[in-house]
Coordinates of C-alpha atoms in Angstrom, one line a residue:
Chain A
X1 CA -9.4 -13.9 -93.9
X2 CA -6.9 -11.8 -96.3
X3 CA -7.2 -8.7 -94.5
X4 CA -4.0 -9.9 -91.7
X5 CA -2.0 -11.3 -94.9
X6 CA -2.8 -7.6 -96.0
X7 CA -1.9 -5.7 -92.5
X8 CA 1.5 -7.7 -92.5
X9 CA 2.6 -7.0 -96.2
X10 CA 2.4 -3.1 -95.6
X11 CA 5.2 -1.5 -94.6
X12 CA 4.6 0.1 -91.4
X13 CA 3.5 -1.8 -89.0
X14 CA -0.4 -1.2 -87.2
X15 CA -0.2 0.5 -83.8
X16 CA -2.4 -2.5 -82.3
X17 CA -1.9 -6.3 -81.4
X18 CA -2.4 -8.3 -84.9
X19 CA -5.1 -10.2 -83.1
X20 CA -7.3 -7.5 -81.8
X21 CA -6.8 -5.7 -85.3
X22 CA -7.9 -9.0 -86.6
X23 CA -10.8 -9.7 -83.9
X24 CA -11.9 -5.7 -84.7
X25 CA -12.2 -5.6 -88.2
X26 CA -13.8 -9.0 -88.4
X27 CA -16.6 -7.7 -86.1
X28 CA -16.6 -4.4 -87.4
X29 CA -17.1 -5.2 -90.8
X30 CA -20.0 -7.8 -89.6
X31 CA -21.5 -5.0 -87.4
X32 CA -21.8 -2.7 -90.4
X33 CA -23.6 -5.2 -92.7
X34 CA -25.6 -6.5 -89.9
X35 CA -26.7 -2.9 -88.4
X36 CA -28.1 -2.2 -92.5
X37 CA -29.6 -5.4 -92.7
X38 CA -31.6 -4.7 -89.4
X39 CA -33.0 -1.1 -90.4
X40 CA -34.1 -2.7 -93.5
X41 CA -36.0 -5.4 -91.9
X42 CA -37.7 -3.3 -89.0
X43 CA -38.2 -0.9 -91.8
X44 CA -40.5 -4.1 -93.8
X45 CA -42.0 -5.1 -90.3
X46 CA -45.4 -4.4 -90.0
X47 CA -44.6 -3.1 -86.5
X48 CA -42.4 -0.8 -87.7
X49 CA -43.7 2.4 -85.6
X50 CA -42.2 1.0 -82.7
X51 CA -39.0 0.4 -84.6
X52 CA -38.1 3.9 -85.7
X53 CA -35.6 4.9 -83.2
X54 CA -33.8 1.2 -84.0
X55 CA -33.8 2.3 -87.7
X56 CA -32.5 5.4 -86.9
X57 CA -29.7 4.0 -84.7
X58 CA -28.9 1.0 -86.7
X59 CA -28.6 3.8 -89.7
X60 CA -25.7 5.8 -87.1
X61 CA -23.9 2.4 -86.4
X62 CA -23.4 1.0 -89.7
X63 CA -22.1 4.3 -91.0
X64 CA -19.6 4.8 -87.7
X65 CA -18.8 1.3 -88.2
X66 CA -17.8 1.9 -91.7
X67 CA -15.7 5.1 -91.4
X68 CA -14.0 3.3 -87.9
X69 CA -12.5 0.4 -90.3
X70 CA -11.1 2.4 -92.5
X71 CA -9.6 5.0 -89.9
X72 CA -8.3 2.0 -88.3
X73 CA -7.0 0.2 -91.2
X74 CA -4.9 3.4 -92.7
X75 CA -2.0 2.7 -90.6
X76 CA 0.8 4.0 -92.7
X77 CA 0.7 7.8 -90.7
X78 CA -2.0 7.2 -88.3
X79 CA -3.4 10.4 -86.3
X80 CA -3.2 8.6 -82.6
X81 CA -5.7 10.9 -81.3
X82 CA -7.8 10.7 -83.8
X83 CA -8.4 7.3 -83.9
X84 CA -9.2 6.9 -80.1
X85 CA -11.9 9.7 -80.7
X86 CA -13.5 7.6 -83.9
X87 CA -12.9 4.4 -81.7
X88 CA -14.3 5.7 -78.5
X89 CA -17.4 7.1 -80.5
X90 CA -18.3 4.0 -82.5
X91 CA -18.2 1.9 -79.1
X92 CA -21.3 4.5 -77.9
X93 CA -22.6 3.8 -81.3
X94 CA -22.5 0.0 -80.9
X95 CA -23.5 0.3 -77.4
X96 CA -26.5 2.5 -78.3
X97 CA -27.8 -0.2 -80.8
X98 CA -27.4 -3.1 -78.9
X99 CA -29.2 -1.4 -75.8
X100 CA -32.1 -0.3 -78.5
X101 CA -32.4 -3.8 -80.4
X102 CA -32.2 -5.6 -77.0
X103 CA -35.6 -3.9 -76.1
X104 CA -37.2 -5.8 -79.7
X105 CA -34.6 -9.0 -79.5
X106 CA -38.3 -11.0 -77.9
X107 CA -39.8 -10.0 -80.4
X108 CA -37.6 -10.0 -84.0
X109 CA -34.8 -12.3 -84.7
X110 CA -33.1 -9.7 -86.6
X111 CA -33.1 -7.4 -83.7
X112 CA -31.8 -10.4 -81.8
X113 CA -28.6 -11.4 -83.4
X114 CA -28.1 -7.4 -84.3
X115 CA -28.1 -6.8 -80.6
X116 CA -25.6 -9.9 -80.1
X117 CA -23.0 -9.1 -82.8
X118 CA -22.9 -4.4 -81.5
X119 CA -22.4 -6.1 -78.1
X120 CA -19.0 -8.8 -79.7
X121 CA -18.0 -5.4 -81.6
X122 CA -18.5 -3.0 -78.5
X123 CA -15.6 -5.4 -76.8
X124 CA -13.5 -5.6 -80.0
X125 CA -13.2 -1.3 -79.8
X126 CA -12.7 -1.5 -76.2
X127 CA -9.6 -4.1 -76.8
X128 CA -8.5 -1.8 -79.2
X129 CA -8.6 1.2 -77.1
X130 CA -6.4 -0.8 -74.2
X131 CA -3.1 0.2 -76.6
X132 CA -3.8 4.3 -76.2
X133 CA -2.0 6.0 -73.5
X134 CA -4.2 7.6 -71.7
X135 CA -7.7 9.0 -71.0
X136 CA -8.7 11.5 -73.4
X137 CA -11.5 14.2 -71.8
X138 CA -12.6 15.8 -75.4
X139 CA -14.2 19.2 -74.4
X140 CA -17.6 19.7 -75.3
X141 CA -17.4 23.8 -76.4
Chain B
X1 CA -29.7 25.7 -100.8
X2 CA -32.8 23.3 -100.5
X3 CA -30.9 21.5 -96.8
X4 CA -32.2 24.1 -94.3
X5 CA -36.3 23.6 -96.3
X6 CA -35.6 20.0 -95.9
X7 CA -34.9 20.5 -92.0
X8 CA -37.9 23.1 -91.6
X9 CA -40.7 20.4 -93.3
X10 CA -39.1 17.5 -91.3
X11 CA -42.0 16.8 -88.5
X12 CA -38.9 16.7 -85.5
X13 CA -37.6 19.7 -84.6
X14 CA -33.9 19.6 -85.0
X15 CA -31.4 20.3 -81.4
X16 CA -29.6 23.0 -82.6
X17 CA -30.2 26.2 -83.7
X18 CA -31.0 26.3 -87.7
X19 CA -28.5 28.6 -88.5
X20 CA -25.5 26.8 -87.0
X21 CA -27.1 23.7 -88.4
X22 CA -27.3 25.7 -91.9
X23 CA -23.6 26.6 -91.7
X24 CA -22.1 22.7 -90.4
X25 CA -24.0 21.3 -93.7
X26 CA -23.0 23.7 -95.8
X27 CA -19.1 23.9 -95.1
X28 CA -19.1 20.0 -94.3
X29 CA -20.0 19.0 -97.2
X30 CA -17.7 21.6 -98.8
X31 CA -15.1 19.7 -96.9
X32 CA -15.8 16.3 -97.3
X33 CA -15.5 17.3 -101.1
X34 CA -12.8 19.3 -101.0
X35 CA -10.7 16.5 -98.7
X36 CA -11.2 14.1 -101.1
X37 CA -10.1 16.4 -104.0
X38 CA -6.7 17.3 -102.0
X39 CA -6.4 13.7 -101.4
X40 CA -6.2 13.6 -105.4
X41 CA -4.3 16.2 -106.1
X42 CA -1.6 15.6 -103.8
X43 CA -1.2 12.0 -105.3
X44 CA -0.8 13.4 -108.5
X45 CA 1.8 15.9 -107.3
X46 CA 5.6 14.7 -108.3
X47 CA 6.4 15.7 -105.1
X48 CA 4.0 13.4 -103.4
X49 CA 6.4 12.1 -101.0
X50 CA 6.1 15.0 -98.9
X51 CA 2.5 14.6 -99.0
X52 CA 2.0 10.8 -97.7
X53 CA 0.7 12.1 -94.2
X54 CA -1.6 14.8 -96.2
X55 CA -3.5 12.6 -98.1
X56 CA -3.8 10.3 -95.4
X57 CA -5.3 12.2 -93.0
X58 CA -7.4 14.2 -95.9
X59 CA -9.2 10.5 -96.8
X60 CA -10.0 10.3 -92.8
X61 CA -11.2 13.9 -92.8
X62 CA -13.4 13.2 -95.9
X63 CA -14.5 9.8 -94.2
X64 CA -15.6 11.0 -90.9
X65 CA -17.3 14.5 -92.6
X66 CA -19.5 12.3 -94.3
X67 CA -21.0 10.1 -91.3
X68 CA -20.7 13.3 -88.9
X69 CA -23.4 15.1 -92.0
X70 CA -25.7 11.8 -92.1
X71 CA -25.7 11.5 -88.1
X72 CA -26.2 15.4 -87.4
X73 CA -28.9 15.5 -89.9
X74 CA -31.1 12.5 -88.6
X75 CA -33.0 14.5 -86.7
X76 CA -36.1 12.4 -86.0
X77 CA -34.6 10.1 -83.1
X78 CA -31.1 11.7 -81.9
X79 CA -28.6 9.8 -79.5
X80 CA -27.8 13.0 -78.4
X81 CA -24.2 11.7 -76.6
X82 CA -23.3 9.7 -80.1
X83 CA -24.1 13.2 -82.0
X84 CA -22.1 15.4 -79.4
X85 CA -18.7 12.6 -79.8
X86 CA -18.9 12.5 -83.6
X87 CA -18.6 15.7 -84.0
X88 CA -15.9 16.5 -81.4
X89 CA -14.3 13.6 -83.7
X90 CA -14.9 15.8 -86.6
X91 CA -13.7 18.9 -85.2
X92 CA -10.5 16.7 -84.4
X93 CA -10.2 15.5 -87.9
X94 CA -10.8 19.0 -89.4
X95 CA -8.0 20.3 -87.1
X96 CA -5.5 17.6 -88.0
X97 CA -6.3 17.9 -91.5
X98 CA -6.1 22.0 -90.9
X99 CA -2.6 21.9 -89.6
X100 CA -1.1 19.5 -92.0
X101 CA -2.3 20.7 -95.5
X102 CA -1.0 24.3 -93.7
X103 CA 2.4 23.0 -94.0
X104 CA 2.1 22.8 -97.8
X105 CA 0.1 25.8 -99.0
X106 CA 2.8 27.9 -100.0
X107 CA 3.7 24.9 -102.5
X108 CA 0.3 23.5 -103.3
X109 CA -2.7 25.8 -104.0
X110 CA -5.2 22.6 -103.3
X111 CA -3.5 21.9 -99.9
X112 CA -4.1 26.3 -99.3
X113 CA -7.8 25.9 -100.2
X114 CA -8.5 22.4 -98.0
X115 CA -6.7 24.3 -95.0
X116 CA -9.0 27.3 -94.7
X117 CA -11.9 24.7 -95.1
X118 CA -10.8 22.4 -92.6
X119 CA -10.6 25.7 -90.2
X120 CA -13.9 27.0 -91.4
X121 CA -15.9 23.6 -90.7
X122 CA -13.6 23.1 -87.4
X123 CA -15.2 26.5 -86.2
X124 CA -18.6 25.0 -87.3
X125 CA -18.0 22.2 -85.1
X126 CA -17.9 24.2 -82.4
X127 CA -20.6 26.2 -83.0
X128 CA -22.8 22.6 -83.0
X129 CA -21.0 21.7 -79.7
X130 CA -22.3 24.7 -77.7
X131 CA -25.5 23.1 -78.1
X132 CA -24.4 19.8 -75.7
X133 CA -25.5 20.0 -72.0
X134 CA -21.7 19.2 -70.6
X135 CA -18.4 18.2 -71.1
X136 CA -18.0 14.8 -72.2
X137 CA -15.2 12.6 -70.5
X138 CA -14.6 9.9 -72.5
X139 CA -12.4 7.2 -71.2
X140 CA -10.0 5.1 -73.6
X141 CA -10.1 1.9 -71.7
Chain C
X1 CA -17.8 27.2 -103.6
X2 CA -14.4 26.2 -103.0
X3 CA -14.3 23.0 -104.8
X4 CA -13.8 24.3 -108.2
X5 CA -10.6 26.5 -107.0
X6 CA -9.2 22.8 -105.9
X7 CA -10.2 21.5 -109.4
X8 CA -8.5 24.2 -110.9
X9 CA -5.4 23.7 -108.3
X10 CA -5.0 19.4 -109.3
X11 CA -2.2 19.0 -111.6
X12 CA -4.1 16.9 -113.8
X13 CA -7.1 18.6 -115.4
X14 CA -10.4 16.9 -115.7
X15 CA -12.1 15.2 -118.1
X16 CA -15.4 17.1 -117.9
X17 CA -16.4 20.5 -118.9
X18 CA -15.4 22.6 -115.5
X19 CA -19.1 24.4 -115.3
X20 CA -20.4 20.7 -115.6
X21 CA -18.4 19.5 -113.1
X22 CA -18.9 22.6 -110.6
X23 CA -23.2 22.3 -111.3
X24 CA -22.7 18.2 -111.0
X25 CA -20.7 18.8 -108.0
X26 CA -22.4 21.0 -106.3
X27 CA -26.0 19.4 -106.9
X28 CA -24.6 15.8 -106.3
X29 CA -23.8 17.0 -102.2
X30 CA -27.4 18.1 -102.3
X31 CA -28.9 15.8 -103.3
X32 CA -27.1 13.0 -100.8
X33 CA -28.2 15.3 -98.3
X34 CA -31.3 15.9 -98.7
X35 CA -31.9 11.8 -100.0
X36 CA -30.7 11.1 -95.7
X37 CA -32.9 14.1 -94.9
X38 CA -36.0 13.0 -96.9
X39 CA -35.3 9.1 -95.3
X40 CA -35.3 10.6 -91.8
X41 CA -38.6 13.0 -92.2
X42 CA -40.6 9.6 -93.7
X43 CA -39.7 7.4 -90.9
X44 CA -40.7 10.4 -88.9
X45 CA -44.0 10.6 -90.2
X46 CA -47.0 9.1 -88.8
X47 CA -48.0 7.9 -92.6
X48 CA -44.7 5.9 -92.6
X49 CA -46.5 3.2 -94.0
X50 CA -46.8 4.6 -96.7
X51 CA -43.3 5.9 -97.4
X52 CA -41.3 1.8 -97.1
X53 CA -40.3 2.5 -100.2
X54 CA -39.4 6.2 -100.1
X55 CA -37.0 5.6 -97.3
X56 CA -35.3 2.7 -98.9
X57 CA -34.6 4.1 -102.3
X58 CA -33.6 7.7 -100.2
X59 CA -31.2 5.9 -98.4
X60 CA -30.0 4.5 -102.0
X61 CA -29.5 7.6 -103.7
X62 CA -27.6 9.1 -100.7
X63 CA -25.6 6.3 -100.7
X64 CA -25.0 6.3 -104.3
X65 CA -24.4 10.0 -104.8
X66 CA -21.4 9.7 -102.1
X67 CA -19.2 7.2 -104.1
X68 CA -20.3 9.0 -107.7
X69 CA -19.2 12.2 -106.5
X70 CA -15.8 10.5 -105.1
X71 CA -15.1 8.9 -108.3
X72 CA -15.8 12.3 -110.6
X73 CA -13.3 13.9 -108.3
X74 CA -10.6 11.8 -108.2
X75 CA -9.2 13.0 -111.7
X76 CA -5.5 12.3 -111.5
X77 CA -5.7 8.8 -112.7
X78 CA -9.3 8.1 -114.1
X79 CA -11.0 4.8 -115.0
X80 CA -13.3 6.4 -117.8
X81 CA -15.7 3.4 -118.3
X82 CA -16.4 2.8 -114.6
X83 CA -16.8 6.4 -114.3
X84 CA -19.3 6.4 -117.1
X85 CA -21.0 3.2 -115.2
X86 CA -21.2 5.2 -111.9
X87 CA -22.5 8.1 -113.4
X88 CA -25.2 6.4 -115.1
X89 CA -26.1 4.3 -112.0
X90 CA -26.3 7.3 -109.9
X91 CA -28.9 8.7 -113.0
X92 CA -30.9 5.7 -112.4
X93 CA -30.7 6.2 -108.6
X94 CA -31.7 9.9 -108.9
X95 CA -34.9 8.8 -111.6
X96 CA -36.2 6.4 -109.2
X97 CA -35.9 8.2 -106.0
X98 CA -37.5 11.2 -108.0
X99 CA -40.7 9.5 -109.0
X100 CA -41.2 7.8 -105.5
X101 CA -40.6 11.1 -104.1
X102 CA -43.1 13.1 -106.5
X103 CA -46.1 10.4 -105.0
X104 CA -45.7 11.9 -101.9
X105 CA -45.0 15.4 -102.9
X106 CA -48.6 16.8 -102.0
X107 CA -48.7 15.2 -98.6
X108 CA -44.9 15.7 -97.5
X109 CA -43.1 19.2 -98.5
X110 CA -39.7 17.0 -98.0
X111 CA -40.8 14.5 -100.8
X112 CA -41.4 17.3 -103.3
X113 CA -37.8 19.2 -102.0
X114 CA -36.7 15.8 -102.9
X115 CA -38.3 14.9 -105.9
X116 CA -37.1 18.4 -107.5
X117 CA -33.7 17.8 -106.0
X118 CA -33.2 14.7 -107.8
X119 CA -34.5 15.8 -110.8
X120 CA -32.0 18.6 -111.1
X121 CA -29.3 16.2 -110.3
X122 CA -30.4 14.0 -112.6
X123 CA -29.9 16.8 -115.6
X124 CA -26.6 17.0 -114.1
X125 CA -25.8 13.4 -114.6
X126 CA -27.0 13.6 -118.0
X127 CA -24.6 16.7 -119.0
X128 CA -21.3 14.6 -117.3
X129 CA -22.1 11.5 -119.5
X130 CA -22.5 13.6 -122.8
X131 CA -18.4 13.2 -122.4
X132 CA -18.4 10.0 -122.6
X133 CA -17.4 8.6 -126.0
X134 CA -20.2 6.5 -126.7
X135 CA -23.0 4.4 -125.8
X136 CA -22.0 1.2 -122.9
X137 CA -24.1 -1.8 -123.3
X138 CA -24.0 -3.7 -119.9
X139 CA -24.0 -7.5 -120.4
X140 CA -25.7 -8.4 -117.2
X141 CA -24.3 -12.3 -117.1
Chain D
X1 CA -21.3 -15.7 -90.0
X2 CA -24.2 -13.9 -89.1
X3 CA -25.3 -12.0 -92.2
X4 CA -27.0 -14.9 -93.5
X5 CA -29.2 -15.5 -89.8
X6 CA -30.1 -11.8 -90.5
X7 CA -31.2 -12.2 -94.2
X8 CA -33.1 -15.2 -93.5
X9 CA -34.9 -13.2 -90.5
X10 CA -36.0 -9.9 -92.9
X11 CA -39.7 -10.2 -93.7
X12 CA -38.9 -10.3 -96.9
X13 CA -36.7 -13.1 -99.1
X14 CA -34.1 -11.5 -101.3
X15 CA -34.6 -11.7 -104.9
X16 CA -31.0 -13.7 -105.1
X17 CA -30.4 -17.6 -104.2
X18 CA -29.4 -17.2 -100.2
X19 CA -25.8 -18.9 -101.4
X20 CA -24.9 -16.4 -104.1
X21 CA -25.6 -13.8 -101.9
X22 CA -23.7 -15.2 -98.4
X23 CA -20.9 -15.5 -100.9
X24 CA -20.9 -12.1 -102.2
X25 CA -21.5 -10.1 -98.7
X26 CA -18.3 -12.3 -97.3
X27 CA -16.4 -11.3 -100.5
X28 CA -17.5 -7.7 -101.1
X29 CA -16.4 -6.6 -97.4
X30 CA -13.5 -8.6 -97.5
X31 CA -12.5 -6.8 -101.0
X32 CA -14.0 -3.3 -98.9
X33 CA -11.2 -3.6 -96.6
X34 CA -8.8 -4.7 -98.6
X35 CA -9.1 -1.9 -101.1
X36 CA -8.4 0.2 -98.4
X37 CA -6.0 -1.7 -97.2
X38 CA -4.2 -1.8 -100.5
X39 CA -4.3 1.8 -101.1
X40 CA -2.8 2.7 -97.5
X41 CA 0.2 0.0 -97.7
X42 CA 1.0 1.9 -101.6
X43 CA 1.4 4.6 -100.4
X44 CA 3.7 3.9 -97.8
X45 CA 5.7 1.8 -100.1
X46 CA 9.3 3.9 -101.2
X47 CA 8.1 3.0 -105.1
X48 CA 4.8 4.9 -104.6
X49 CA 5.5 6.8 -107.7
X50 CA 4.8 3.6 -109.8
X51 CA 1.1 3.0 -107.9
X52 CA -0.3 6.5 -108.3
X53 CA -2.9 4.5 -110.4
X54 CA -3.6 1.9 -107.9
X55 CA -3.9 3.8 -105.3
X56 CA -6.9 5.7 -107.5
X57 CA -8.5 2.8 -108.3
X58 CA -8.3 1.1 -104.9
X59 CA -10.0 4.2 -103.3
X60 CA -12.9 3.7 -106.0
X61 CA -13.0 -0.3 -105.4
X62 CA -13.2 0.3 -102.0
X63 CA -16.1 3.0 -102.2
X64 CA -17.9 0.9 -104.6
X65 CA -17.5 -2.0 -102.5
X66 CA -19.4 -0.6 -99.8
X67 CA -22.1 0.8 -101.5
X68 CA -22.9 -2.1 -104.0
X69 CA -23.2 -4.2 -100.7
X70 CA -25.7 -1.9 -98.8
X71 CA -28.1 -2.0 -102.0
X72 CA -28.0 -5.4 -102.4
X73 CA -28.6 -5.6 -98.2
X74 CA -32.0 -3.4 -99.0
X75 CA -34.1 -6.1 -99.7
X76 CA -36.9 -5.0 -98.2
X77 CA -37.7 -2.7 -101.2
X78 CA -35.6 -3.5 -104.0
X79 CA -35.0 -1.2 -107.3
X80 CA -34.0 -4.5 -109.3
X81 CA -32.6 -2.2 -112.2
X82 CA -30.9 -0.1 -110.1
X83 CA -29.6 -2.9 -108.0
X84 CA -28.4 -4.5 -111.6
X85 CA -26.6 -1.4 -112.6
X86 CA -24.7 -0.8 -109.0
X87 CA -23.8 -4.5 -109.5
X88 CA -22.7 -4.0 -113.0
X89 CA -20.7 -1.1 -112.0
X90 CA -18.9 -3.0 -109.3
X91 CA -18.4 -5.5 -110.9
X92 CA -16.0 -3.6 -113.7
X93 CA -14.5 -1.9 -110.3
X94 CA -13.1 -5.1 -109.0
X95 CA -11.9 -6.3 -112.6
X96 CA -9.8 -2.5 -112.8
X97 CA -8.6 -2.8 -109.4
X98 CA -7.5 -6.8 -109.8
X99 CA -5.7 -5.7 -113.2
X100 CA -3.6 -2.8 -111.9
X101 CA -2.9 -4.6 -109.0
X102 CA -1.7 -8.1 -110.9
X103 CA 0.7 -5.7 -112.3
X104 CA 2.7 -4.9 -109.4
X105 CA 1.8 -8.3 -107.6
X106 CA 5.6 -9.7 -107.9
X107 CA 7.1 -6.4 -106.0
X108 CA 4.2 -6.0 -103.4
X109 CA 2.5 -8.5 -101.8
X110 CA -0.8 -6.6 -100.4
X111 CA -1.0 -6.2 -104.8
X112 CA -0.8 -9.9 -105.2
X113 CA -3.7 -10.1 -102.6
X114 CA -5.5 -7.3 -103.4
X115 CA -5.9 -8.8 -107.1
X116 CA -6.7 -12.3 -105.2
X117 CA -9.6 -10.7 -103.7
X118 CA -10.8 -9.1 -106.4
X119 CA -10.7 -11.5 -109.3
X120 CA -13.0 -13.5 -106.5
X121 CA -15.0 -10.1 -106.2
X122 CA -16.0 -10.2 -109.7
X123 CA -17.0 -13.7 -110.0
X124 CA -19.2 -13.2 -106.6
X125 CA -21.0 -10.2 -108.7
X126 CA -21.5 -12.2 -111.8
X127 CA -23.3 -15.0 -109.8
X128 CA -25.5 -12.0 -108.5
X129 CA -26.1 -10.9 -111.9
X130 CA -27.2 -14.3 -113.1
X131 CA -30.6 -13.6 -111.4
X132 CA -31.3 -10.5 -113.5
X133 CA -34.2 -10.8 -116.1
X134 CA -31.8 -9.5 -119.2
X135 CA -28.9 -7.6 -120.4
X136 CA -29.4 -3.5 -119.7
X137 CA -28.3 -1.3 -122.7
X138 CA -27.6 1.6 -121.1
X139 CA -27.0 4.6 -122.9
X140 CA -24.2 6.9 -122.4
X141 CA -26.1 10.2 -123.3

């Protein structure tokens, strides 16, 4: 995989452990391909009115996953705060989908592995989110 | 603006109030696109060197507008937690983005413009986040 | 709308016609909105199996109209041909997703928003790639 | 990899030999994050005034990326022009980027990747365009 080659050629150096950089945005990037792939599949099963809220979160998940890699990867003048919040709320995102294509994984394959690679990504974020400093209680008004 | 007859003929209700929802798409999208133009801009600027952290954080801000839109307007099946975090991560990015093109717009018109709509769509952030039930408290580990 | 002050701000001016730009602009965020609106209302509705394909080529076009608008804006250091390309993509996106919208457009009030939506965007398309010197053939091998 | 367990497990088989497309997904978000990547490390570098343009183009690769692989995900529903021209498009985006990036591969090694990746990038795209019935004229006006 070229993307460590390309995290140790810049010059600043990432704010994470080159492994769980690594681990993260090989399972991100997996998650986000994987999450598409599933809503398009539920979305061509012929049970599909029981896979609507799947769809919908599978649709959330691939886009936080995308928008996540990239926050992470920009690591030349990272906003630390910032990327906690985006990781923190792509963990929910992952969590959400796994929990939601765990109740189909019986019945469709896709839901199945779908559920299995949100979980490996869920505990990618949250070795990620070891390296920030603190709890951050974000305010809800 | 054909957004808020789109959200009237969709057959779920949206959470929030139609007006606050009317204002957060109008000015996010306003930002993503305006974001991405300062992004431009300051690149192109000869004094770009001052502007490193400014079009940084202006590609995050444009990232994270777009998947806050897309998850705030799928109405039909809400995670209602993952809606309320995104956009507290958006309000976050909006503020960041805010402050820093503030320190160049009395040099760069573009980085002037961005700043007053990064505060415009920070305050319709908020107005989104009065409709969550509670404080969130998310933890970083 | 703020985004033609920022045009107007960028050191380097842009290619396009600045009213072509500002109407391309400003229908191109509409119509990615209202393409992840539309996507959202169909798997919504109880005829959802009649709308597969309304939902995937919605989901398309919003994707599509994201990375076209991107590409018009970033001005300082344009790729001509590949914006042509992108453009003219985006066209075909908006034709498609209009005419799957318009068979729906007397039973769903979203599909004929949408359909009209995307044919206005498409116009806009049209008047961007009247700049571009002349006719691309695409060699598809 | 688990793509390829997920494509196999969609109801329905993609209009592309399952090797051509396990190679292009790989590639395509490898080339995704490395765009990103790229762009980031450029701008951090001291010389950034010599990569304005490949910071540009990077930006658009990486968008392009990302979007050309969610349409050729959708195969539940395909728009096989549409899925040509994206395709087409991306294709030309990864031969830009690999060219302005071979020009500043012997200062900056995250170039000499970058243009690695997408010279690879292109090829996976023109083994996906082998499955399309003919060449597209398409015209600019």
């Amino acid at each position: 995989m070229h993307i460590m080659e390309m995290i140790r050629s810049h010059p600043v150096m990432p704010q994470f452990e080159l492994d769980d950089m690594r681990i993260f945005l090989r399972i991100a990037a997996e998650c986000g391909q994987t999450c598409v792939s599933c809503a398009d599949a539920c979305l061509a099963e012929k049970t599909r009115d029981q896979l609507v809220r799947c769809i919908s979160i599978n649709l959330d998940c691939a886009d936080i996953s995308l928008v996540t890699q990239r926050i992470v990867m920009r690591q030349g003048a990272p906003d630390i705060k910032l990327i906690q919040s985006q990781v923190q709320t792509f963990a929910m995102a992952c969590r959400s989908c796994r929990e939601e294509c765990a109740r189909h994984a019986a019945m469709h394959e896709h839901c199945r592995i779908c559920a299995e690679v949100c979980a490996r990504c869920e505990e990618a974020c949250a070795r990620l989110l070891r390296f920030f400093p603190a709890t951050v209680a974000q305010d809800s008004r």
